[in-house]
PDB file of C-alpha atoms in Angstrom:
ATOM      1  CA  MET A 126      28.688   7.066  24.267  1.00 68.00           C
ATOM      2  CA  ALA A 127      26.688   7.500  19.881  1.00 74.00           C
ATOM      3  CA  SER A 128      24.008   9.475  19.608  1.00 78.00           C
ATOM      4  CA  TYR A 129      20.343   8.687  19.327  1.00 75.00           C
ATOM      5  CA  PHE A 130      20.901   9.507  14.505  1.00 73.00           C
ATOM      6  CA  ASP A 131      23.349   6.599  15.673  1.00 77.00           C
ATOM      7  CA  GLU A 132      22.206   4.592  17.036  1.00 78.00           C
ATOM      8  CA  HIS A 133      18.643   4.182  14.712  1.00 75.00           C
ATOM      9  CA  ASP A 134      21.551   4.794  12.117  1.00 76.00           C
ATOM     10  CA  CYS A 135      19.638   7.673  10.474  1.00 78.00           C
ATOM     11  CA  GLU A 136      20.800  10.294   7.597  1.00 80.00           C
ATOM     12  CA  PRO A 137      21.408  13.650   7.861  1.00 81.00           C
ATOM     13  CA  LEU A 138      18.944  15.910   6.023  1.00 83.00           C
ATOM     14  CA  LYS A 139      19.536  16.902   2.378  1.00 87.00           C
ATOM     15  CA  ASP A 140      20.952  20.391   1.659  1.00 90.00           C
ATOM     16  CA  GLY A 141      16.921  21.735   0.822  1.00 90.00           C
ATOM     17  CA  GLU A 142      15.252  18.178   1.656  1.00 88.00           C
ATOM     18  CA  GLN A 143      12.487  18.230   4.443  1.00 88.00           C
ATOM     19  CA  PRO A 144      11.568  15.406   6.212  1.00 85.00           C
ATOM     20  CA  ASN A 145       8.559  13.175   5.910  1.00 84.00           C
ATOM     21  CA  HIS A 146       6.013  14.137   8.188  1.00 88.00           C
ATOM     22  CA  MET A 147       3.429  11.192   7.483  1.00 87.00           C
ATOM     23  CA  LEU A 148       5.832   9.210   8.931  1.00 85.00           C
ATOM     24  CA  HIS A 149       6.487  11.311  11.586  1.00 84.00           C
ATOM     25  CA  MET A 150       2.494  11.047  12.434  1.00 86.00           C
ATOM     26  CA  ALA A 151       2.649   7.728  11.218  1.00 83.00           C
ATOM     27  CA  ARG A 152       5.000   6.720  14.035  1.00 82.00           C
ATOM     28  CA  LEU A 153       3.422   8.928  16.429  1.00 86.00           C
ATOM     29  CA  LEU A 154      -0.383   7.856  15.829  1.00 83.00           C
ATOM     30  CA  LEU A 155       1.690   3.761  16.259  1.00 82.00           C
ATOM     31  CA  ASP A 156       3.395   4.657  19.319  1.00 85.00           C
ATOM     32  CA  SER A 157       1.180   6.023  21.102  1.00 87.00           C
ATOM     33  CA  GLY A 158      -1.850   2.946  20.509  1.00 83.00           C
ATOM     34  CA  MET A 159      -4.435   6.060  18.780  1.00 83.00           C
ATOM     35  CA  ALA A 160      -3.903   4.125  16.099  1.00 81.00           C
ATOM     36  CA  ALA A 161      -5.541   1.075  16.911  1.00 81.00           C
ATOM     37  CA  GLU A 162      -8.709   4.357  18.104  1.00 80.00           C
ATOM     38  CA  TRP A 163      -8.543   5.523  15.452  1.00 77.00           C
ATOM     39  CA  ASP A 164      -9.158   1.709  12.728  1.00 75.00           C
ATOM     40  CA  LEU A 165     -11.642   1.053  15.177  1.00 75.00           C
ATOM     41  CA  GLU A 166     -13.645   4.599  14.926  1.00 75.00           C
ATOM     42  CA  TYR A 167     -13.036   4.865  10.940  1.00 72.00           C
ATOM     43  CA  GLY A 168     -14.287   1.176  10.813  1.00 72.00           C
ATOM     44  CA  ARG A 169     -17.428   2.540  12.981  1.00 73.00           C
ATOM     45  CA  VAL A 170     -18.692   5.775  11.032  1.00 72.00           C
ATOM     46  CA  PHE A 171     -18.066   3.757   7.548  1.00 71.00           C
ATOM     47  CA  GLY A 172     -19.185   0.148   8.087  1.00 69.00           C
ATOM     48  CA  GLY A 173     -17.177  -3.219   8.051  1.00 60.00           C
ATOM     49  CA  GLU A 174     -14.069  -2.112   9.743  1.00 54.00           C
ATOM     50  CA  GLY A 175     -12.274  -1.829   5.690  1.00 55.00           C
ATOM     51  CA  LYS A 176     -15.095  -5.437   4.332  1.00 66.00           C
ATOM     52  CA  ILE A 177     -15.757  -6.239   1.286  1.00 69.00           C
ATOM     53  CA  PRO A 178     -19.863  -7.198   1.931  1.00 72.00           C
ATOM     54  CA  PRO A 179     -20.702 -10.886  -0.434  1.00 80.00           C
ATOM     55  CA  ALA A 180     -21.754 -10.865  -3.533  1.00 85.00           C
ATOM     56  CA  SER A 181     -25.951 -12.305  -2.714  1.00 90.00           C
ATOM     57  CA  LYS A 182     -27.004 -15.383  -3.268  1.00 91.00           C
ATOM     58  CA  LYS A 183     -29.238 -14.042  -6.183  1.00 93.00           C
ATOM     59  CA  VAL A 184     -26.196 -13.376  -7.611  1.00 91.00           C
ATOM     60  CA  VAL A 185     -23.677 -16.332  -6.559  1.00 90.00           C
ATOM     61  CA  GLU A 186     -26.389 -19.242  -7.980  1.00 92.00           C
ATOM     62  CA  SER A 187     -26.321 -17.237 -11.364  1.00 93.00           C
ATOM     63  CA  LEU A 188     -22.889 -17.760 -12.225  1.00 91.00           C
ATOM     64  CA  PRO A 189     -22.507 -19.838 -15.013  1.00 92.00           C
ATOM     65  CA  THR A 190     -20.658 -22.930 -14.128  1.00 91.00           C
ATOM     66  CA  HIS A 191     -17.882 -24.698 -15.700  1.00 88.00           C
ATOM     67  CA  LEU A 192     -16.818 -28.660 -15.537  1.00 89.00           C
ATOM     68  CA  VAL A 193     -13.437 -28.046 -15.869  1.00 88.00           C
ATOM     69  CA  THR A 194     -11.543 -30.885 -17.028  1.00 88.00           C
ATOM     70  CA  PRO A 195      -8.174 -32.774 -16.685  1.00 87.00           C
ATOM     71  CA  ALA A 196      -6.793 -32.206 -19.587  1.00 86.00           C
ATOM     72  CA  GLU A 197      -8.181 -28.131 -19.104  1.00 85.00           C
ATOM     73  CA  ALA A 198      -6.760 -28.577 -15.618  1.00 84.00           C
ATOM     74  CA  GLY A 199      -3.314 -29.552 -17.136  1.00 81.00           C
ATOM     75  CA  LYS A 200      -2.336 -26.781 -19.383  1.00 79.00           C
ATOM     76  CA  SER A 201      -1.351 -23.111 -18.050  1.00 69.00           C
ATOM     77  CA  LEU A 202      -2.474 -20.733 -19.309  1.00 62.00           C
TER      78      LEU A 202
END
């Protein structure tokens, strides 16, 4: 029977190399389901769940407009 490390294609750490503890923490959070709960709590505390609020109507209406001709549309930048 193959070892756990052989099944998961793990390589032993080299001399002086440290394990990636952040990767272990991320796997723990994902596997336990706590990552989804933390994401909800983060969104509740900081609002918007990481979404940028939309621009105000006044700002959008004040943006300059430019009619693009077919010749301009065909040009590459």
